[in-house]
Coordinates of C-alpha atoms and ligand atoms in Angstrom, one line a residue:
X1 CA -38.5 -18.0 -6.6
X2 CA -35.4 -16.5 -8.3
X3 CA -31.9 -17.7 -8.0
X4 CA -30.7 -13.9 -8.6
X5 CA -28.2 -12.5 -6.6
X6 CA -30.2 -10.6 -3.9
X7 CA -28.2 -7.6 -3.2
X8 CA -29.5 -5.0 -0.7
X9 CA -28.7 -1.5 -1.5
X10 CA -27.8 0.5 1.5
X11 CA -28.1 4.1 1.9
X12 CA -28.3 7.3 3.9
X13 CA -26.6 7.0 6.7
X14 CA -25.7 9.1 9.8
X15 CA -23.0 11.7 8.1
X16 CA -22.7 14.7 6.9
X17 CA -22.6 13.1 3.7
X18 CA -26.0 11.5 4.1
X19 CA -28.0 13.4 0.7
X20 CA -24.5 12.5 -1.6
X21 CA -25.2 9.2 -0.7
X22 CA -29.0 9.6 -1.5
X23 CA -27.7 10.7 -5.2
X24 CA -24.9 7.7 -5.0
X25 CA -27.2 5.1 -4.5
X26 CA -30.1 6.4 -6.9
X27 CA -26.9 6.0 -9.8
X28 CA -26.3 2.1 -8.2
X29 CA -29.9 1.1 -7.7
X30 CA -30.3 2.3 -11.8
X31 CA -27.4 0.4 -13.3
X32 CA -27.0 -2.9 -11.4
X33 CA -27.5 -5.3 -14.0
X34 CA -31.0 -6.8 -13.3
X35 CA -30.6 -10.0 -15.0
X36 CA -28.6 -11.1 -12.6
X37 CA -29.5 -9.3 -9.4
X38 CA -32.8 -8.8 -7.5
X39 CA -32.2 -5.4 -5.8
X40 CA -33.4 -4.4 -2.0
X41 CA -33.4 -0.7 -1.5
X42 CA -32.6 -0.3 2.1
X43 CA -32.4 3.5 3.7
X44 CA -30.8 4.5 6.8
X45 CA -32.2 7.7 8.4
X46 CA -29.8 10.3 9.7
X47 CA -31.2 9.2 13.3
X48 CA -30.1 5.5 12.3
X49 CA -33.2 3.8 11.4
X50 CA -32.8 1.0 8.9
X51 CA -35.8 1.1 6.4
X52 CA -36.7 -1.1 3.8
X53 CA -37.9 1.0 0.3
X54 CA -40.2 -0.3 -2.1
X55 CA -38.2 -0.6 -5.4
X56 CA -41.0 0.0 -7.9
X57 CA -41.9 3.0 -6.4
X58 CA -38.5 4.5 -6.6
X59 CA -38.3 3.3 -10.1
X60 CA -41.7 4.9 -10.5
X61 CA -40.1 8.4 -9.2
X62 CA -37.0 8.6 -11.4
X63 CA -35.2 11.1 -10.5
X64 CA -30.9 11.9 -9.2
X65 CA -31.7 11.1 -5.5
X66 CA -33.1 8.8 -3.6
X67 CA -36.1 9.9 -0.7
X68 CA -36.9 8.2 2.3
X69 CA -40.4 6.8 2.3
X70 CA -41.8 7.8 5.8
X71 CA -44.2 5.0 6.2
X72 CA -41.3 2.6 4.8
X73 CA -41.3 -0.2 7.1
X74 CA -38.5 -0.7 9.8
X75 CA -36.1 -3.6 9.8
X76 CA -33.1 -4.8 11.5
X77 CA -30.0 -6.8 10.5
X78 CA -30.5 -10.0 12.1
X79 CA -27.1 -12.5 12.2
X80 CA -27.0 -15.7 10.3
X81 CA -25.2 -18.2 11.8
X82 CA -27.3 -21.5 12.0
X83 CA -30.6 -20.2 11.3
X84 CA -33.2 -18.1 8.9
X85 CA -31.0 -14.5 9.5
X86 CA -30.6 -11.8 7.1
X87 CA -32.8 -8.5 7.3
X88 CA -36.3 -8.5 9.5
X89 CA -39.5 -5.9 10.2
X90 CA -39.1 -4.7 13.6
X91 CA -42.7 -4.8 14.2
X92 CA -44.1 -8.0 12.0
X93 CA -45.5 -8.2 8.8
X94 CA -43.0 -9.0 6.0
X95 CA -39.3 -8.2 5.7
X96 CA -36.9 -8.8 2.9
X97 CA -35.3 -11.6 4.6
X98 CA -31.8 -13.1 3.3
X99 CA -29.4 -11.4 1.0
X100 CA -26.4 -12.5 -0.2
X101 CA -24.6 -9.6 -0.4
X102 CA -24.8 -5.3 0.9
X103 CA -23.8 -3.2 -0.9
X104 CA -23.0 -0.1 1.4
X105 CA -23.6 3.0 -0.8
X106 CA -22.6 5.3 2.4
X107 CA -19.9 8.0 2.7
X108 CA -18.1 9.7 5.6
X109 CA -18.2 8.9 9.7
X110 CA -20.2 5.5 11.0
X111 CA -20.7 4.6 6.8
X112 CA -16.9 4.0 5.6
X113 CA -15.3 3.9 8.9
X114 CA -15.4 0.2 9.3
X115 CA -19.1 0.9 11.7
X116 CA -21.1 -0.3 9.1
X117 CA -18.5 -2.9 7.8
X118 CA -18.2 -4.5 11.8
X119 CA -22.2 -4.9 12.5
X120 CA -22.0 -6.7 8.3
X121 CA -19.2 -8.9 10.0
X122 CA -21.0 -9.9 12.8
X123 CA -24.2 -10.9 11.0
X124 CA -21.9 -12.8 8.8
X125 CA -23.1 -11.4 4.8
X126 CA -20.5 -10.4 2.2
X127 CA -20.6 -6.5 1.6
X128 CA -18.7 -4.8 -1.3
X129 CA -15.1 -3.0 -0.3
X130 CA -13.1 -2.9 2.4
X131 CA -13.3 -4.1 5.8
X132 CA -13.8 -2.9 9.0
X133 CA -9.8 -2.8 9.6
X134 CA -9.4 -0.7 6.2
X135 CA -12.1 1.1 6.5
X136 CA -11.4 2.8 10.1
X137 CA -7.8 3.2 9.1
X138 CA -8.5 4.9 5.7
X139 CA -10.8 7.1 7.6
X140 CA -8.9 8.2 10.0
X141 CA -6.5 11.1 8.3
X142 CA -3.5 10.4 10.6
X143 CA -3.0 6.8 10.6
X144 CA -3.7 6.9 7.1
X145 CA -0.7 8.9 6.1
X146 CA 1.3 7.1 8.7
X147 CA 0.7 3.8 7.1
X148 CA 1.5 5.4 3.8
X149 CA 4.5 7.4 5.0
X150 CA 5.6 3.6 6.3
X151 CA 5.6 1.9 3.0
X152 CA 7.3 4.8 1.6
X153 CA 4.7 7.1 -0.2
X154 CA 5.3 11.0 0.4
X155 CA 2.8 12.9 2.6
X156 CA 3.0 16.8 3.2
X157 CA 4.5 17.3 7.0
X158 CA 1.8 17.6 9.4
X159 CA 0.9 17.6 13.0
X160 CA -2.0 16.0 14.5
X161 CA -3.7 17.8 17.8
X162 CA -6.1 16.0 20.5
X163 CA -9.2 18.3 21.4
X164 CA -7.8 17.3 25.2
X165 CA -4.4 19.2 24.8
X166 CA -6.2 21.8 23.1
X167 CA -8.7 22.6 25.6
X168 CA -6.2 22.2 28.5
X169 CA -4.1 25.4 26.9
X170 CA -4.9 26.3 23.0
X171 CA -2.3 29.2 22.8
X172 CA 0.4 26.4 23.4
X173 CA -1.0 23.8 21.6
X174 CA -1.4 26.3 18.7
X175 CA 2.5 26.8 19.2
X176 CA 3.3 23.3 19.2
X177 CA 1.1 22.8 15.8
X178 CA 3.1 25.3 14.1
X179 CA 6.7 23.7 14.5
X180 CA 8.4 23.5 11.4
X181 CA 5.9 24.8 9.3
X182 CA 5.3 27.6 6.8
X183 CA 1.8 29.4 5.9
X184 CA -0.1 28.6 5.0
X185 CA -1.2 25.7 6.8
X186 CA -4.3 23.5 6.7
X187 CA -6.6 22.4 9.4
X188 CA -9.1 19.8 9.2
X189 CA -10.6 17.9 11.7
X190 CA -9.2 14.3 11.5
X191 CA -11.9 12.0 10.6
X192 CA -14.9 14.5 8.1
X193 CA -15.2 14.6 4.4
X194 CA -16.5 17.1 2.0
X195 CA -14.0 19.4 3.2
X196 CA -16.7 20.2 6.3
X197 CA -14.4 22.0 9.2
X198 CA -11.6 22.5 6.9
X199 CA -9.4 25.8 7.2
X200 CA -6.9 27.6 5.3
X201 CA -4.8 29.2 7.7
X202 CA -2.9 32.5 5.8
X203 CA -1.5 34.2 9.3
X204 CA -0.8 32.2 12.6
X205 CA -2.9 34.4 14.9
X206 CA -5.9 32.6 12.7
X207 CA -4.4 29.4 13.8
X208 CA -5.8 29.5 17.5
X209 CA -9.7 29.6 15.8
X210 CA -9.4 27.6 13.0
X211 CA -8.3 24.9 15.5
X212 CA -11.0 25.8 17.6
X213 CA -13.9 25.6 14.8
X214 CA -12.0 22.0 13.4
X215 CA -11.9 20.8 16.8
X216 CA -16.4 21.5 16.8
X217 CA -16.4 18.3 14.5
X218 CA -13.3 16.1 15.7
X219 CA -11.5 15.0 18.7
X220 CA -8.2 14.8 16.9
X221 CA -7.4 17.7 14.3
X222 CA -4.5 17.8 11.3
X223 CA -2.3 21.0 11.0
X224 CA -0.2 20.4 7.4
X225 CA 1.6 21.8 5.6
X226 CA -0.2 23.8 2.8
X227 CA 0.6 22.9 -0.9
X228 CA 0.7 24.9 -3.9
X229 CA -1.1 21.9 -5.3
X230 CA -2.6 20.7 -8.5
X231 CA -5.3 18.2 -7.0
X232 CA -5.1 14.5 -8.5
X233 CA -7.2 11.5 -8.1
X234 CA -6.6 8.1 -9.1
X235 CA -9.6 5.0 -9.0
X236 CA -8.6 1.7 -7.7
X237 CA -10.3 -1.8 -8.1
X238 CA -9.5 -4.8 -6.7
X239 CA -8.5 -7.3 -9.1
X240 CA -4.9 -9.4 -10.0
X241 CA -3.1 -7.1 -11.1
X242 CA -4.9 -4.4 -9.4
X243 CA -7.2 -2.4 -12.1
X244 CA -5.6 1.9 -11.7
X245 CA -7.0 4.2 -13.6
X246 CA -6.2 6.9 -15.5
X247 CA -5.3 10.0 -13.2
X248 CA -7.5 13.0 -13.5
X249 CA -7.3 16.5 -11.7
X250 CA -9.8 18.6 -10.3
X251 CA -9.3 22.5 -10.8
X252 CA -10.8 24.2 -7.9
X253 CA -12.4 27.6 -9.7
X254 CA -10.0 30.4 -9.1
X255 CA -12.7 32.4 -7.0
X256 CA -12.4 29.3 -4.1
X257 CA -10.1 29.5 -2.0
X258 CA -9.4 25.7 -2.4
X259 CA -11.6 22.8 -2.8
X260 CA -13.9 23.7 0.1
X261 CA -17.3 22.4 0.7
X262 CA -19.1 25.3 -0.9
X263 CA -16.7 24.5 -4.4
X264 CA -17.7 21.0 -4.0
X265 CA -21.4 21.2 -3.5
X266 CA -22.8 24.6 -3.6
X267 CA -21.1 26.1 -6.7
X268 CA -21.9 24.3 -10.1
X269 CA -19.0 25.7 -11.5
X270 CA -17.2 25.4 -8.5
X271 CA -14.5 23.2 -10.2
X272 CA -13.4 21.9 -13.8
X273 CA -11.9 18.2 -14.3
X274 CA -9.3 16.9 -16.5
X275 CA -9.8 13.4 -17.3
X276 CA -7.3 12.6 -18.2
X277 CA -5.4 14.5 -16.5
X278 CA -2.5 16.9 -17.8
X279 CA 0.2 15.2 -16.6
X280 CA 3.6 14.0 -18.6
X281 CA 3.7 10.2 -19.1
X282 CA 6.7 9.8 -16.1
X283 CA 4.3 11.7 -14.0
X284 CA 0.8 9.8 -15.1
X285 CA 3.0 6.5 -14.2
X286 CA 4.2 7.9 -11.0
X287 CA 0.8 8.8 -9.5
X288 CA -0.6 5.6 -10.6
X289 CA 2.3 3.4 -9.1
X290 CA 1.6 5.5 -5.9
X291 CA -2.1 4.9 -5.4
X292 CA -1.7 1.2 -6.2
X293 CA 0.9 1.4 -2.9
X294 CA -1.7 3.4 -1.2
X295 CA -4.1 0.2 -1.6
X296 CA -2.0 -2.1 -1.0
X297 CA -0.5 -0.5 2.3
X298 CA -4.1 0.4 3.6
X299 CA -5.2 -3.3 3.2
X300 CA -7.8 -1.7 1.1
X301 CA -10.5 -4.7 -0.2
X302 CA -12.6 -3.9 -3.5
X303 CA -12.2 -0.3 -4.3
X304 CA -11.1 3.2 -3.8
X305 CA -10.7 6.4 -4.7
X306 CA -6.9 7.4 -3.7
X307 CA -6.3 11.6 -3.9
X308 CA -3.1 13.2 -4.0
X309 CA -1.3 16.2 -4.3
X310 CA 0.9 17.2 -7.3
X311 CA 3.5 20.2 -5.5
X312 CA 3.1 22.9 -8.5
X313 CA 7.1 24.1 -6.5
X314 CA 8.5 21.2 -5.9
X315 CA 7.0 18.8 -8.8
X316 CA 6.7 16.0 -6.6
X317 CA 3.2 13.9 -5.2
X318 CA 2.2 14.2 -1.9
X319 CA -0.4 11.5 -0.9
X320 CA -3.7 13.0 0.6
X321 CA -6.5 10.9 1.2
X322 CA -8.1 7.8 0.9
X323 CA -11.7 7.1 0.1
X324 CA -12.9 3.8 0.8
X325 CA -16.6 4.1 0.2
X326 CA -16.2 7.3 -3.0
X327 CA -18.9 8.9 -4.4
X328 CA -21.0 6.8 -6.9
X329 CA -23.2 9.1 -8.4
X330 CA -22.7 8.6 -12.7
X331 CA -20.7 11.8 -12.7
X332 CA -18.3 11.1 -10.0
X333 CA -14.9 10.8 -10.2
X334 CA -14.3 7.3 -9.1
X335 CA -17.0 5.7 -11.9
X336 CA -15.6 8.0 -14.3
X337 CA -12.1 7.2 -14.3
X338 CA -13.3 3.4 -14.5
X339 CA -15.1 4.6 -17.4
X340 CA -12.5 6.4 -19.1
X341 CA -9.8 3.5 -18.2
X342 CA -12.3 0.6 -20.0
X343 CA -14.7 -0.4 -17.3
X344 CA -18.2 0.6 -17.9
X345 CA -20.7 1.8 -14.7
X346 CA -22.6 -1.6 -14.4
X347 CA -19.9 -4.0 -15.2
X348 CA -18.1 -1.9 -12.3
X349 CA -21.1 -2.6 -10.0
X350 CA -21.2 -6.0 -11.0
X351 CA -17.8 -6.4 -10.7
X352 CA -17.8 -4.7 -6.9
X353 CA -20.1 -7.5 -5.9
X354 CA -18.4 -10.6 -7.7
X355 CA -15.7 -9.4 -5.6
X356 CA -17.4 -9.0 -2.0
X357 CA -18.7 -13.0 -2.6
X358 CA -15.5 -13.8 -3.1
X359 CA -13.9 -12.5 -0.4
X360 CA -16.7 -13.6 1.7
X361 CA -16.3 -16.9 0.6
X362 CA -12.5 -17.4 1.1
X363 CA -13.0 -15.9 5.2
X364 CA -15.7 -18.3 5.9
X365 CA -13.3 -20.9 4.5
X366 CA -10.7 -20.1 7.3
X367 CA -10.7 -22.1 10.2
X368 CA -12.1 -21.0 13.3
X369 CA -10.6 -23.1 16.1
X370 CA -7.7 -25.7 15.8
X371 CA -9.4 -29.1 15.1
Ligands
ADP1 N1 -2.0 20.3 2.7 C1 -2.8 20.9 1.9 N2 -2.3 21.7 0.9 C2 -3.1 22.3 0.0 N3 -4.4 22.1 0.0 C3 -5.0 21.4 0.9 C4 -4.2 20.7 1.9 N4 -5.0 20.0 2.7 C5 -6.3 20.2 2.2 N5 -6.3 21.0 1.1 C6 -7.5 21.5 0.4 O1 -8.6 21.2 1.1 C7 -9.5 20.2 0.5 C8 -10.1 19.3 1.4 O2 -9.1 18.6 2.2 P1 -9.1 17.0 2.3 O3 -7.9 16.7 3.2 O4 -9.1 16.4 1.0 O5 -10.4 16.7 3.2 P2 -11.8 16.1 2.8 O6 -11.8 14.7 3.3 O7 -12.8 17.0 3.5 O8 -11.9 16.1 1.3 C9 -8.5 19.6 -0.5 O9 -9.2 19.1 -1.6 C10 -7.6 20.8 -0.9 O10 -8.3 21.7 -1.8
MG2 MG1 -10.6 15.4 -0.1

């Protein structure tokens, strides 16, 4: 027996962003500190299927992503209340059993939307970052900037769009989406990542089909106002004070049209980062003071990865998106500007789970009934 911190890995999942996680959780499996945590690599196939991976072998394969053994047995997440719970084969022999904590490893729709988060809940283990009330909100594009835009942290003007007005008459919904704003606008569907359905909209008789293409992968679509924008990212962990990072910016190559999927992914010299970024110390301050408000409004638990926009016209920040569950792979932003700011990849990790037990362990302290 060990008295290790059993941490199951989780990883894959049913997005778009499904092989980023692969590479994500190859980075975490590789630098959780071992001497203090017994690791359980557990997949999730794009069609949902929960898989528990043999560790040696995928320490055997090296390698910057993860695969999914096919003959990987199948197991389930069983709850834990009152008796032996934890995770189980679906069709007998042996299955990992108890853990004390997940570690979700998953990016994008039903991974960081609070999906995942709500079925940990119910089977009552600690998981690292946010909840499920965080999680969907941060996701979700719209109320996002609305709870920012409440506690007082600039957003660019936008409209959202249902998929129901816009089927009912697109030509007028198109109209209505324009109001009050200049080209070029942005569309993207209201709850992707990896800029997947995003458009850049240069004249408003492209408006009608950009909307139509954004509204293929959401039933609620943003139109805002486009920014001549330096792109800056700030890292966030949980911690009192809260731990910010240094800022850093991303420079979309000049040949992209912005930071589209193919500049993210496809190109390798799709982009360049600063890190730090350029910015003057007023500014550096500013941004950080801003994403530490972005946390805070957005209930946000553990970590995140908080993006804004720096108006290159204007000179002011425009808060963009939230990223509950960032990219984790060793050359990602969010590890690297904890690098950079003084916290090293596994003490991060290590860090990320100290904090899910702890927040575990306050919650189950609450009272559940009035006795
Ligand atoms: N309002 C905007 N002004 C300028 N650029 C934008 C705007 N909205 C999106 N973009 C560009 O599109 C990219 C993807 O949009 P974003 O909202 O970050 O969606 P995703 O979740 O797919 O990353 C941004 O990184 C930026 O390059
Ligand atoms: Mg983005």
């Amino acid at each position: 027996m060990t008295d290790k911190i059993r941490v199951a890995v989780l990883y894959g999942g049913r997005s778009g962003e499904h092989e980023v996680s692969l590479q994500s959780a190859a980075s975490v499996i590789r630098h959780l500190d071992r001497t203090r945590f017994e690791v359980i690599p557990v997949s999730i196939d794009k069609a949902g299927r929960w898989q528990w991976n043999d560790l040696s072998l995928i320490e055997a394969r090296g390698g910057p992503a993860l695969a999914i053994a096919e003959d990987a047995p199948e197991i389930r997440l069983a709850p834990r209340p009152g008796g032996e719970g934890g995770l189980l084969p679906v069709a007998g022999g042996s299955g990992p059993g108890a853990v004390d904590v997940v570690f979700p490893v998953l990016h994008g729709p039903l991974c960081e939307d609070g999906t995942v988060q709500g079925l940990l809940e119910l089977a009552e283990v600690a998981y690292v970052g946010s909840g499920v009330l965080a999680s969907a909100v941060s996701m979700d594009k719209d109320i996002a900037k609305r709870l920012a835009a409440l506690a007082g942290i600039p957003v660019a003007p936008y409209h959202a769009l249902t998929r129901q007005a816009f089927a009912r008459d697109p030509a007028a919904a198109a109209a209505r989406a324009r109001e009050g704003l200049t080209l070029p606008v942005f569309v993207k569907p209201c709850n992707m990542g990896s800029s997947v359905g995003v458009h850049k909209v240069k004249a408003w008789d492209a408006l009608e089909a950009a909307l139509a293409d954004a509204f293929q992968y959401d039933l609620k679509v943003l139109v805002e106002q486009g920014i001549d924008a330096r792109e800056i990212e700030v890292a966030v962990l949980e911690g009192e004070p809260l731990h910010v990072s240094l800022a850093s910016e991303l420079n979309p190559s000049p040949h992209h049209d912005f930071y589209s999927y193919e500049a993210k992914y496809l190109d390798p010299d799709g982009a360049t980062v600063d890190l730090p970024a350029r910015l003057e110390p007023a500014e550096m301050d500013r941004v950080r003071g801003l994403a530490a408000e972005a946390f805070a409004a957005l209930e946000c638990s553990g970590l995140a990865r908080v993006d804004f926009f720096l108006d290159r016209q204007g000179g002011g920040f425009f808060f963009n998106e939230i990223n509950t569950l960032p990219g984790f792979t060793a050359i990602s932003m969010y590890p690297k500007m904890m690098e950079a700011s003084g916290v090293p990849y596994p003490a991060l990790l290590s860090r990320l789970i100290d904090l899910a037990l702890e927040r575990h362990r306050l919650r189950h302290g609450l009272k559940r009934e009035r006795l």
